[in-house]
mmCIF file of C-alpha atoms and ligand atoms in Angstrom:
data_model
loop_
_atom_site.group_PDB
_atom_site.id
_atom_site.type_symbol
_atom_site.label_atom_id
_atom_site.label_comp_id
_atom_site.label_asym_id
_atom_site.label_seq_id
_atom_site.Cartn_x
_atom_site.Cartn_y
_atom_site.Cartn_z
ATOM 1 C CA MET S 1 145.034 75.522 -75.853
ATOM 2 C CA ALA S 2 145.522 74.288 -79.343
ATOM 3 C CA PHE S 3 144.378 76.244 -82.357
ATOM 4 C CA PRO S 4 143.478 73.522 -84.881
ATOM 5 C CA GLU S 5 144.015 74.347 -88.555
ATOM 6 C CA GLN S 6 140.294 74.296 -89.339
ATOM 7 C CA LEU S 7 139.645 76.924 -86.666
ATOM 8 C CA ARG S 8 142.601 78.967 -87.877
ATOM 9 C CA ARG S 9 141.266 78.943 -91.432
ATOM 10 C CA TRP S 10 137.862 80.119 -90.191
ATOM 11 C CA GLN S 11 139.519 82.920 -88.230
ATOM 12 C CA ARG S 12 141.777 83.972 -91.132
ATOM 13 C CA GLU S 13 138.734 84.386 -93.354
ATOM 14 C CA LEU S 14 137.031 86.553 -90.749
ATOM 15 C CA ARG S 15 140.111 88.650 -89.990
ATOM 16 C CA ALA S 16 140.481 89.402 -93.695
ATOM 17 C CA GLN S 17 137.124 91.206 -93.524
ATOM 18 C CA PHE S 18 138.393 93.991 -91.225
ATOM 19 C CA PRO S 19 139.956 96.685 -93.417
ATOM 20 C CA LEU S 20 141.648 98.576 -90.578
ATOM 21 C CA ILE S 21 143.224 95.399 -89.238
ATOM 22 C CA VAL S 22 144.354 94.218 -92.671
ATOM 23 C CA ALA S 23 145.826 97.624 -93.557
ATOM 24 C CA ASN S 24 147.921 97.688 -90.365
ATOM 25 C CA PRO S 25 149.658 94.338 -90.005
ATOM 26 C CA GLU S 26 152.297 95.926 -87.761
ATOM 27 C CA VAL S 27 149.605 96.876 -85.226
ATOM 28 C CA ALA S 28 148.068 94.467 -82.716
ATOM 29 C CA TYR S 29 144.726 95.968 -81.748
ATOM 30 C CA LEU S 30 144.011 94.526 -78.301
ATOM 31 C CA ASP S 31 141.442 97.039 -77.078
ATOM 32 C CA SER S 32 138.119 95.658 -78.301
ATOM 33 C CA ALA S 33 136.428 96.034 -74.913
ATOM 34 C CA ALA S 34 136.801 99.790 -75.473
ATOM 35 C CA THR S 35 135.484 99.556 -79.024
ATOM 36 C CA ALA S 36 135.473 96.837 -81.651
ATOM 37 C CA GLN S 37 136.726 97.139 -85.226
ATOM 38 C CA LYS S 38 134.183 97.013 -88.037
ATOM 39 C CA PRO S 39 133.916 94.351 -90.728
ATOM 40 C CA GLN S 40 133.547 95.416 -94.361
ATOM 41 C CA ALA S 41 129.921 94.213 -94.388
ATOM 42 C CA VAL S 42 128.992 96.834 -91.775
ATOM 43 C CA LEU S 43 130.810 99.597 -93.642
ATOM 44 C CA ASP S 44 129.154 98.497 -96.906
ATOM 45 C CA ALA S 45 125.679 98.496 -95.354
ATOM 46 C CA VAL S 46 126.120 102.076 -94.136
ATOM 47 C CA LEU S 47 127.593 103.343 -97.409
ATOM 48 C CA SER S 48 124.951 101.587 -99.469
ATOM 49 C CA TYR S 49 122.151 103.077 -97.359
ATOM 50 C CA LEU S 50 123.604 106.593 -97.564
ATOM 51 C CA THR S 51 124.145 106.391 -101.309
ATOM 52 C CA THR S 52 120.909 104.673 -102.312
ATOM 53 C CA GLY S 53 118.145 105.856 -99.995
ATOM 54 C CA ASN S 54 119.136 108.094 -97.099
ATOM 55 C CA ALA S 55 116.095 109.809 -95.535
ATOM 56 C CA ASN S 56 114.571 110.447 -92.155
ATOM 57 C CA ALA S 57 112.364 107.724 -90.694
ATOM 58 C CA ALA S 58 108.681 107.739 -89.757
ATOM 59 C CA ARG S 59 108.095 111.120 -91.366
ATOM 60 C CA GLY S 60 108.080 110.644 -95.102
ATOM 61 C CA THR S 61 105.597 110.275 -97.922
ATOM 62 C CA TYR S 62 108.174 108.934 -100.362
ATOM 63 C CA PRO S 63 110.009 105.615 -100.842
ATOM 64 C CA TRP S 64 113.392 106.511 -99.321
ATOM 65 C CA ALA S 65 111.750 107.579 -96.080
ATOM 66 C CA ASN S 66 109.370 104.618 -95.997
ATOM 67 C CA ARG S 67 112.208 102.207 -96.696
ATOM 68 C CA THR S 68 114.192 103.768 -93.844
ATOM 69 C CA THR S 69 111.224 103.317 -91.492
ATOM 70 C CA ALA S 70 110.921 99.688 -92.584
ATOM 71 C CA ARG S 71 114.632 99.080 -92.040
ATOM 72 C CA ILE S 72 114.381 100.353 -88.491
ATOM 73 C CA GLU S 73 111.521 97.951 -87.793
ATOM 74 C CA GLN S 74 113.555 95.163 -89.405
ATOM 75 C CA ALA S 75 116.496 96.064 -87.163
ATOM 76 C CA ARG S 76 114.254 95.675 -84.105
ATOM 77 C CA ASP S 77 113.238 92.211 -85.282
ATOM 78 C CA ARG S 78 116.859 91.421 -86.083
ATOM 79 C CA LEU S 79 117.869 92.202 -82.520
ATOM 80 C CA ARG S 80 115.022 90.112 -81.140
ATOM 81 C CA ARG S 81 116.256 87.131 -83.171
ATOM 82 C CA PHE S 82 119.841 87.830 -82.152
ATOM 83 C CA LEU S 83 118.821 87.710 -78.494
ATOM 84 C CA ASP S 84 116.673 84.590 -79.003
ATOM 85 C CA ASP S 85 113.655 86.534 -77.760
ATOM 86 C CA PRO S 86 110.930 84.144 -76.542
ATOM 87 C CA LEU S 87 108.193 86.830 -76.645
ATOM 88 C CA PRO S 88 108.899 88.882 -79.774
ATOM 89 C CA HIS S 89 105.373 90.339 -79.837
ATOM 90 C CA GLY S 90 105.468 91.631 -76.275
ATOM 91 C CA SER S 91 109.064 92.682 -75.855
ATOM 92 C CA GLY S 92 110.400 96.137 -76.619
ATOM 93 C CA VAL S 93 113.493 97.157 -78.565
ATOM 94 C CA HIS S 94 114.508 100.778 -78.116
ATOM 95 C CA PHE S 95 117.501 102.286 -79.833
ATOM 96 C CA VAL S 96 119.675 104.436 -77.603
ATOM 97 C CA GLY S 97 123.107 106.046 -77.789
ATOM 98 C CA GLY S 98 124.914 103.179 -76.040
ATOM 99 C CA THR S 99 125.031 101.269 -72.777
ATOM 100 C CA SER S 100 125.454 104.329 -70.532
ATOM 101 C CA ASP S 101 122.586 106.071 -72.271
ATOM 102 C CA GLY S 102 120.382 102.965 -72.197
ATOM 103 C CA LEU S 103 120.924 102.172 -68.526
ATOM 104 C CA ARG S 104 120.204 105.786 -67.643
ATOM 105 C CA ALA S 105 117.000 105.670 -69.715
ATOM 106 C CA VAL S 106 115.814 102.551 -67.850
ATOM 107 C CA ALA S 107 116.644 104.188 -64.501
ATOM 108 C CA ARG S 108 114.938 107.476 -65.305
ATOM 109 C CA ASP S 109 111.951 106.409 -67.395
ATOM 110 C CA TRP S 110 111.083 102.991 -66.005
ATOM 111 C CA LEU S 111 112.548 102.460 -62.536
ATOM 112 C CA ALA S 112 112.268 105.883 -60.871
ATOM 113 C CA PRO S 113 108.512 106.344 -61.497
ATOM 114 C CA GLN S 114 107.820 103.010 -59.769
ATOM 115 C CA LEU S 115 109.929 103.527 -56.646
ATOM 116 C CA ARG S 116 108.266 104.366 -53.339
ATOM 117 C CA ASP S 117 109.557 105.393 -49.919
ATOM 118 C CA GLY S 118 111.328 102.467 -48.239
ATOM 119 C CA ASP S 119 112.000 100.514 -51.436
ATOM 120 C CA GLU S 120 115.391 98.952 -52.101
ATOM 121 C CA ILE S 121 117.508 98.514 -55.217
ATOM 122 C CA ILE S 122 120.630 96.353 -55.553
ATOM 123 C CA VAL S 123 123.557 97.852 -57.459
ATOM 124 C CA PRO S 124 126.873 96.237 -58.576
ATOM 125 C CA PHE S 125 129.421 98.811 -57.404
ATOM 126 C CA ALA S 126 132.453 96.817 -58.537
ATOM 127 C CA ASP S 127 131.236 96.710 -62.142
ATOM 128 C CA HIS S 128 131.359 99.539 -64.680
ATOM 129 C CA ALA S 129 130.376 102.953 -63.290
ATOM 130 C CA ALA S 130 127.763 103.159 -66.077
ATOM 131 C CA ASN S 131 125.918 100.390 -64.212
ATOM 132 C CA ALA S 132 125.996 102.191 -60.866
ATOM 133 C CA GLU S 133 125.477 105.879 -61.473
ATOM 134 C CA PRO S 134 122.049 105.755 -63.170
ATOM 135 C CA TRP S 135 120.576 103.769 -60.261
ATOM 136 C CA LEU S 136 122.089 106.202 -57.746
ATOM 137 C CA GLU S 137 120.616 109.052 -59.766
ATOM 138 C CA ALA S 138 117.177 107.405 -59.622
ATOM 139 C CA ALA S 139 117.482 107.091 -55.815
ATOM 140 C CA GLU S 140 118.619 110.710 -55.580
ATOM 141 C CA LEU S 141 115.649 111.838 -57.686
ATOM 142 C CA LEU S 142 113.330 110.093 -55.241
ATOM 143 C CA ARG S 143 115.167 111.598 -52.266
ATOM 144 C CA ARG S 144 114.477 115.046 -53.659
ATOM 145 C CA GLN S 145 110.805 114.086 -53.809
ATOM 146 C CA GLY S 146 110.906 113.078 -50.149
ATOM 147 C CA ALA S 147 111.198 109.292 -50.553
ATOM 148 C CA ARG S 148 114.080 107.279 -49.111
ATOM 149 C CA ILE S 149 115.383 104.485 -51.368
ATOM 150 C CA ARG S 150 117.824 101.994 -49.916
ATOM 151 C CA VAL S 151 120.714 101.333 -52.315
ATOM 152 C CA THR S 152 122.273 98.001 -51.383
ATOM 153 C CA PRO S 153 125.616 96.962 -52.879
ATOM 154 C CA MET S 154 125.510 93.719 -54.836
ATOM 155 C CA PRO S 155 127.569 91.167 -52.868
ATOM 156 C CA TYR S 156 130.641 89.630 -54.557
ATOM 157 C CA ASP S 157 132.768 86.655 -53.587
ATOM 158 C CA GLU S 158 136.563 86.633 -53.530
ATOM 159 C CA ALA S 159 136.624 85.546 -57.195
ATOM 160 C CA HIS S 160 134.770 88.759 -58.209
ATOM 161 C CA ASP S 161 131.710 86.693 -59.030
ATOM 162 C CA TYR S 162 128.313 87.675 -57.635
ATOM 163 C CA ASP S 163 127.730 85.963 -54.306
ATOM 164 C CA VAL S 164 124.275 84.564 -54.991
ATOM 165 C CA GLU S 165 123.830 83.070 -51.525
ATOM 166 C CA ARG S 166 124.338 86.443 -49.886
ATOM 167 C CA LEU S 167 122.188 88.031 -52.568
ATOM 168 C CA ALA S 168 119.329 85.621 -51.824
ATOM 169 C CA ALA S 169 119.607 86.482 -48.117
ATOM 170 C CA LEU S 170 119.536 90.221 -48.872
ATOM 171 C CA VAL S 171 116.451 90.206 -51.047
ATOM 172 C CA SER S 172 113.322 91.326 -49.182
ATOM 173 C CA ASN S 173 109.755 92.256 -50.001
ATOM 174 C CA ARG S 174 110.966 95.843 -50.499
ATOM 175 C CA THR S 175 113.576 94.901 -53.117
ATOM 176 C CA ARG S 176 112.350 96.357 -56.390
ATOM 177 C CA PHE S 177 115.261 95.994 -58.773
ATOM 178 C CA ILE S 178 118.619 94.297 -59.338
ATOM 179 C CA ALA S 179 121.283 95.619 -61.713
ATOM 180 C CA ALA S 180 123.907 93.156 -62.972
ATOM 181 C CA THR S 181 126.572 92.735 -65.648
ATOM 182 C CA HIS S 182 126.971 89.942 -68.178
ATOM 183 C CA VAL S 183 130.758 89.939 -68.593
ATOM 184 C CA HIS S 184 133.017 91.985 -66.318
ATOM 185 C CA HIS S 185 134.896 94.666 -68.250
ATOM 186 C CA VAL S 186 138.077 94.433 -66.143
ATOM 187 C CA TYR S 187 138.312 90.803 -65.011
ATOM 188 C CA GLY S 188 136.714 89.398 -68.156
ATOM 189 C CA ASN S 189 134.732 86.829 -66.263
ATOM 190 C CA ASP S 190 131.287 85.740 -67.266
ATOM 191 C CA MET S 191 129.353 86.809 -64.146
ATOM 192 C CA ASN S 192 127.234 83.644 -64.326
ATOM 193 C CA VAL S 193 124.090 85.738 -64.318
ATOM 194 C CA HIS S 194 121.920 82.681 -64.985
ATOM 195 C CA ARG S 195 122.119 82.113 -61.195
ATOM 196 C CA LEU S 196 120.558 85.473 -60.364
ATOM 197 C CA ARG S 197 116.917 84.601 -61.014
ATOM 198 C CA ALA S 198 116.902 81.816 -58.430
ATOM 199 C CA ALA S 199 118.490 84.169 -55.897
ATOM 200 C CA ALA S 200 116.130 87.054 -56.713
ATOM 201 C CA GLY S 201 112.909 85.032 -56.795
ATOM 202 C CA PRO S 202 110.296 85.243 -59.549
ATOM 203 C CA GLU S 203 109.163 88.854 -59.116
ATOM 204 C CA ILE S 204 112.147 91.197 -59.029
ATOM 205 C CA PRO S 205 113.196 92.783 -62.315
ATOM 206 C CA ILE S 206 116.836 92.255 -63.296
ATOM 207 C CA CYS S 207 118.618 94.610 -65.692
ATOM 208 C CA LEU S 208 121.659 93.276 -67.509
ATOM 209 C CA ASP S 209 124.523 95.459 -68.711
ATOM 210 C CA ALA S 210 125.597 93.354 -71.674
ATOM 211 C CA ALA S 211 128.187 95.801 -73.046
ATOM 212 C CA GLN S 212 130.930 93.148 -72.940
ATOM 213 C CA GLY S 213 128.675 90.209 -73.749
ATOM 214 C CA VAL S 214 126.841 91.138 -76.942
ATOM 215 C CA GLY S 215 129.029 90.268 -79.901
ATOM 216 C CA HIS S 216 131.312 88.083 -77.808
ATOM 217 C CA LEU S 217 129.233 85.124 -76.695
ATOM 218 C CA PRO S 218 125.684 83.869 -77.240
ATOM 219 C CA LEU S 219 123.005 85.517 -75.117
ATOM 220 C CA SER S 220 119.555 83.938 -75.120
ATOM 221 C CA THR S 221 116.729 85.811 -73.439
ATOM 222 C CA ALA S 222 114.702 82.606 -73.774
ATOM 223 C CA GLU S 223 117.161 80.934 -71.399
ATOM 224 C CA LEU S 224 118.254 83.864 -69.267
ATOM 225 C CA ASP S 225 115.354 85.310 -67.305
ATOM 226 C CA VAL S 226 116.377 88.962 -67.128
ATOM 227 C CA ASP S 227 114.087 91.902 -67.824
ATOM 228 C CA PHE S 228 116.415 94.266 -69.648
ATOM 229 C CA VAL S 229 119.431 93.720 -71.865
ATOM 230 C CA VAL S 230 121.350 96.921 -72.602
ATOM 231 C CA PHE S 231 124.411 97.200 -74.823
ATOM 232 C CA SER S 232 126.514 99.469 -77.071
ATOM 233 C CA GLY S 233 126.664 98.924 -80.817
ATOM 234 C CA HIS S 234 130.231 100.188 -81.137
ATOM 235 C CA LYS S 235 131.511 97.351 -78.946
ATOM 236 C CA ALA S 236 129.603 94.888 -81.133
ATOM 237 C CA MET S 237 131.137 95.984 -84.462
ATOM 238 C CA ALA S 238 128.493 98.612 -85.326
ATOM 239 C CA LEU S 239 129.048 102.366 -85.525
ATOM 240 C CA PRO S 240 129.497 104.483 -82.403
ATOM 241 C CA GLY S 241 126.472 106.359 -81.061
ATOM 242 C CA ILE S 242 124.017 103.475 -81.290
ATOM 243 C CA GLY S 243 122.951 100.919 -78.717
ATOM 244 C CA ALA S 244 119.790 99.197 -77.611
ATOM 245 C CA VAL S 245 117.565 98.478 -74.665
ATOM 246 C CA TRP S 246 115.734 95.171 -75.008
ATOM 247 C CA ALA S 247 112.836 94.967 -72.533
ATOM 248 C CA ARG S 248 110.998 91.728 -71.739
ATOM 249 C CA ASN S 249 107.978 93.713 -70.503
ATOM 250 C CA THR S 250 106.554 90.998 -68.277
ATOM 251 C CA ARG S 251 107.476 92.382 -64.843
ATOM 252 C CA GLY S 252 106.024 95.794 -64.063
ATOM 253 C CA PRO S 253 104.858 98.227 -66.715
ATOM 254 C CA ALA S 254 106.054 97.923 -70.308
ATOM 255 C CA TYR S 255 109.135 100.046 -70.820
ATOM 256 C CA GLU S 256 108.557 103.220 -72.855
ATOM 257 C CA PRO S 257 111.124 105.989 -73.112
ATOM 258 C CA ALA S 258 109.694 109.215 -71.731
ATOM 259 C CA GLY S 259 109.436 112.369 -73.784
ATOM 260 C CA TRP S 260 110.077 113.279 -77.370
ATOM 261 C CA SER S 261 112.754 111.083 -78.892
ATOM 262 C CA GLY S 262 113.506 112.990 -82.095
ATOM 263 C CA SER S 263 114.963 111.626 -85.311
ATOM 264 C CA PRO S 264 116.488 108.165 -85.008
ATOM 265 C CA ASN S 265 120.149 107.408 -85.642
ATOM 266 C CA THR S 266 119.396 105.723 -88.960
ATOM 267 C CA THR S 267 122.955 104.893 -90.032
ATOM 268 C CA GLY S 268 123.711 103.631 -86.536
ATOM 269 C CA ILE S 269 120.680 101.351 -86.570
ATOM 270 C CA ILE S 270 121.508 100.058 -90.053
ATOM 271 C CA SER S 271 125.092 99.401 -88.974
ATOM 272 C CA LEU S 272 123.826 97.531 -85.922
ATOM 273 C CA ALA S 273 121.556 95.266 -87.959
ATOM 274 C CA ALA S 274 124.472 94.544 -90.324
ATOM 275 C CA ALA S 275 126.792 93.832 -87.381
ATOM 276 C CA LEU S 276 124.290 91.393 -85.857
ATOM 277 C CA ASP S 277 123.994 89.634 -89.247
ATOM 278 C CA TRP S 278 127.768 89.410 -89.425
ATOM 279 C CA LEU S 279 128.168 88.111 -85.872
ATOM 280 C CA ASP S 280 125.456 85.497 -86.268
ATOM 281 C CA ALA S 281 126.961 84.308 -89.557
ATOM 282 C CA ALA S 282 130.442 84.147 -87.994
ATOM 283 C CA GLY S 283 129.023 82.153 -85.064
ATOM 284 C CA LEU S 284 129.070 83.535 -81.538
ATOM 285 C CA GLY S 285 129.884 80.156 -80.016
ATOM 286 C CA ARG S 286 133.055 79.966 -82.099
ATOM 287 C CA ILE S 287 133.915 83.600 -81.459
ATOM 288 C CA ALA S 288 133.663 82.958 -77.709
ATOM 289 C CA HIS S 289 135.792 79.820 -78.068
ATOM 290 C CA TRP S 290 138.454 81.746 -79.995
ATOM 291 C CA THR S 291 138.715 84.745 -77.679
ATOM 292 C CA THR S 292 138.634 82.550 -74.579
ATOM 293 C CA ALA S 293 141.508 80.498 -75.991
ATOM 294 C CA LEU S 294 143.511 83.641 -76.776
ATOM 295 C CA GLY S 295 142.889 84.939 -73.240
ATOM 296 C CA ALA S 296 144.063 81.646 -71.758
ATOM 297 C CA ARG S 297 147.223 81.801 -73.892
ATOM 298 C CA LEU S 298 147.934 85.218 -72.441
ATOM 299 C CA THR S 299 147.241 84.272 -68.826
ATOM 300 C CA ASP S 300 149.299 81.078 -69.209
ATOM 301 C CA GLY S 301 152.208 83.216 -70.427
ATOM 302 C CA LEU S 302 151.800 85.841 -67.715
ATOM 303 C CA ARG S 303 151.694 83.197 -65.026
ATOM 304 C CA THR S 304 155.301 82.236 -65.804
ATOM 305 C CA MET S 305 156.529 85.825 -65.222
ATOM 306 C CA PRO S 306 156.977 86.880 -61.609
ATOM 307 C CA SER S 307 156.759 90.627 -62.377
ATOM 308 C CA TYR S 308 153.088 90.445 -63.324
ATOM 309 C CA GLU S 309 149.896 90.138 -61.334
ATOM 310 C CA VAL S 310 146.771 89.128 -63.257
ATOM 311 C CA LEU S 311 143.573 90.584 -61.815
ATOM 312 C CA GLY S 312 140.475 88.509 -61.337
ATOM 313 C CA CYS S 313 139.508 84.985 -60.634
ATOM 314 C CA ARG S 314 142.509 82.699 -60.325
ATOM 315 C CA GLN S 315 140.498 79.614 -61.129
ATOM 316 C CA SER S 316 139.215 81.091 -64.345
ATOM 317 C CA LEU S 317 142.684 81.561 -65.740
ATOM 318 C CA ALA S 318 142.492 78.127 -67.321
ATOM 319 C CA ALA S 319 140.275 78.023 -70.379
ATOM 320 C CA GLY S 320 138.606 74.800 -69.225
ATOM 321 C CA SER S 321 137.694 76.200 -65.836
ATOM 322 C CA ALA S 322 134.252 75.224 -64.612
ATOM 323 C CA VAL S 323 134.308 78.029 -62.084
ATOM 324 C CA GLN S 324 133.990 81.013 -64.363
ATOM 325 C CA GLN S 325 134.877 81.342 -67.973
ATOM 326 C CA ARG S 326 137.151 84.267 -68.700
ATOM 327 C CA GLN S 327 135.976 85.877 -71.916
ATOM 328 C CA GLY S 328 138.930 87.283 -73.793
ATOM 329 C CA ILE S 329 139.608 90.164 -71.361
ATOM 330 C CA VAL S 330 142.746 90.061 -69.227
ATOM 331 C CA ALA S 331 143.835 92.854 -66.887
ATOM 332 C CA PHE S 332 147.244 92.832 -65.224
ATOM 333 C CA ARG S 333 149.879 94.971 -63.516
ATOM 334 C CA HIS S 334 153.653 94.982 -63.474
ATOM 335 C CA HIS S 335 155.050 95.162 -59.941
ATOM 336 C CA ALA S 336 157.486 97.966 -60.781
ATOM 337 C CA ILE S 337 156.340 99.651 -64.000
ATOM 338 C CA GLY S 338 153.223 101.804 -63.692
ATOM 339 C CA SER S 339 150.309 100.681 -65.832
ATOM 340 C CA HIS S 340 150.141 103.939 -67.779
ATOM 341 C CA ASP S 341 153.836 103.658 -68.603
ATOM 342 C CA LEU S 342 153.342 100.066 -69.623
ATOM 343 C CA GLY S 343 150.508 101.180 -71.923
ATOM 344 C CA PHE S 344 152.836 103.675 -73.630
ATOM 345 C CA ILE S 345 155.649 101.122 -73.904
ATOM 346 C CA LEU S 346 153.282 98.659 -75.553
ATOM 347 C CA ALA S 347 151.914 101.352 -77.883
ATOM 348 C CA SER S 348 155.481 102.128 -79.000
ATOM 349 C CA GLU S 349 155.698 98.476 -80.065
ATOM 350 C CA GLY S 350 152.433 98.743 -82.003
ATOM 351 C CA ILE S 351 150.465 96.903 -79.314
ATOM 352 C CA LEU S 352 147.291 98.808 -78.494
ATOM 353 C CA VAL S 353 145.782 98.149 -75.065
ATOM 354 C CA ARG S 354 143.944 100.163 -72.469
ATOM 355 C CA ALA S 355 145.864 101.298 -69.396
ATOM 356 C CA ASP S 356 143.916 103.078 -66.660
ATOM 357 C CA GLY S 357 141.208 102.389 -64.066
ATOM 358 C CA HIS S 358 138.718 101.283 -66.759
ATOM 359 C CA CYS S 359 135.794 103.332 -65.332
ATOM 360 C CA GLN S 360 135.234 100.717 -62.650
ATOM 361 C CA GLY S 361 132.767 101.580 -59.874
ATOM 362 C CA ASP S 362 133.755 102.623 -56.349
ATOM 363 C CA GLU S 363 134.233 99.092 -55.047
ATOM 364 C CA GLY S 364 136.615 98.230 -57.847
ATOM 365 C CA GLU S 365 140.385 98.243 -58.182
ATOM 366 C CA LYS S 366 142.030 101.253 -56.624
ATOM 367 C CA THR S 367 144.960 101.474 -58.993
ATOM 368 C CA ALA S 368 145.277 101.353 -62.754
ATOM 369 C CA SER S 369 145.975 98.209 -64.726
ATOM 370 C CA VAL S 370 146.687 97.211 -68.294
ATOM 371 C CA ARG S 371 143.703 95.622 -69.980
ATOM 372 C CA VAL S 372 144.055 93.415 -73.022
ATOM 373 C CA SER S 373 140.761 92.681 -74.720
ATOM 374 C CA LEU S 374 140.526 90.308 -77.622
ATOM 375 C CA HIS S 375 138.163 89.729 -80.493
ATOM 376 C CA VAL S 376 137.827 87.338 -83.335
ATOM 377 C CA TYR S 377 140.263 89.278 -85.551
ATOM 378 C CA ASN S 378 143.095 88.775 -83.050
ATOM 379 C CA THR S 379 145.565 85.959 -83.440
ATOM 380 C CA PRO S 380 147.752 83.765 -81.233
ATOM 381 C CA GLU S 381 150.745 85.462 -82.911
ATOM 382 C CA GLU S 382 149.578 88.842 -81.627
ATOM 383 C CA VAL S 383 149.275 87.433 -78.126
ATOM 384 C CA ASP S 384 152.766 85.952 -78.461
ATOM 385 C CA ARG S 385 154.112 89.307 -79.640
ATOM 386 C CA LEU S 386 152.638 90.936 -76.549
ATOM 387 C CA LEU S 387 154.090 88.203 -74.344
ATOM 388 C CA GLU S 388 157.493 88.704 -75.925
ATOM 389 C CA VAL S 389 157.499 92.412 -75.048
ATOM 390 C CA LEU S 390 156.212 91.652 -71.558
ATOM 391 C CA THR S 391 158.875 88.978 -71.119
ATOM 392 C CA GLY S 392 161.550 91.551 -71.946
ATOM 393 C CA LEU S 393 160.171 93.825 -69.261
ATOM 394 C CA ASP S 394 159.913 90.940 -66.817
ATOM 395 C CA ARG S 395 163.596 90.214 -67.116
ATOM 396 C CA SER S 396 164.741 93.817 -67.029
ATOM 397 C CA TRP S 397 163.154 94.632 -63.640
HETATM 398 C C1 PLP O 401 130.486 96.688 -68.840
HETATM 399 C C2 PLP O 401 130.336 98.045 -69.448
HETATM 400 N N1 PLP O 401 129.227 98.744 -69.212
HETATM 401 C C3 PLP O 401 129.022 99.957 -69.745
HETATM 402 C C4 PLP O 401 129.961 100.548 -70.553
HETATM 403 C C5 PLP O 401 129.687 101.903 -71.141
HETATM 404 O O1 PLP O 401 129.537 101.780 -72.525
HETATM 405 P P1 PLP O 401 129.367 103.080 -73.435
HETATM 406 O O2 PLP O 401 130.557 103.933 -73.150
HETATM 407 O O3 PLP O 401 129.343 102.541 -74.823
HETATM 408 O O4 PLP O 401 128.100 103.728 -73.036
HETATM 409 C C6 PLP O 401 131.148 99.878 -70.817
HETATM 410 C C7 PLP O 401 132.185 100.509 -71.646
HETATM 411 O O5 PLP O 401 133.346 100.208 -71.547
HETATM 412 C C8 PLP O 401 131.337 98.591 -70.262
HETATM 413 O O6 PLP O 401 132.443 97.899 -70.485
#
């Protein structure tokens, strides 16, 4: 796919805003699905807050504290706008530690209290383990209280997409909940979750793990009828230790975290609001276009090398694929070099990737792979550099 000069100029201007990237031109950071780098605007927002009005929120009688409280409310509204929230007065935004923490909070505080003996929940066991374990824990909690909850695996097709026809056939009047993922963290494919509502029917709540979607492509809760969107700030260019649960609050009781929540992560929340500002200004549509094009450049290159197997949907390898769009995440294996070794070889060349099992659930890949995950600061030259090293290894084995 071509990278027209206008697009390249746009990307150069954005890349220049990432101090860690700019300071390390010899490094190709290709591990953004693990955590994203931070633009200067996010760092500035945090430093400015800490040096001009740091205080605890919701507890003060003085301006710094009141301003902090107001900024947290503004951050909630910011996230609602970011997610194109159609019901901003009824929805809930709850700040959590990250996706794992948020999904667990929904399972424990919202789902478990509603479950009754004989109910069923549908769980995507080939997605990230963070989107399986909390639901299993909720079922186990009920089991200890004497109620049996059926945990049904989400059906997939051979392209690793959700099989919505089989899902529709599975759903019964005892199905209480469906967990799903926006973008798969190993295969990179958009899971086409817009098809889930038709398969689930109008009543069943759907919870979306958007850890690999937020910050990478537009996500409109006005268009996508899901009940929860949960994500990690650190993967969306904010600081680590912050994330959010957005709750539509129209199916079942309004979501409220149980128990005493303590002091909020003020710098995390401020960093998240700044990151959402930055991402919206950069343009998520363009970011998605850029990372998808980089991913296609990589898969095109890998396809010419017999030593490598790319994981995931074959048909989505082409950027123009109507089947599933691969979002800037490409996982692959070398037929003779172990993935961990390949990770170390690449690191020795300054190419930073992830090489392991990627915390995939039980129905996922059984052996490790190398995962390259791209963001807007990455360039076609970095992908070519990676391909050059991989080509050398292709020939030598
Ligand atoms: C799809 C998906 N869900 C959940 C998580 C867990 O995110 P965190 O470790 O920020 O809680 C990840 C992290 O890689 C992920 O990719």
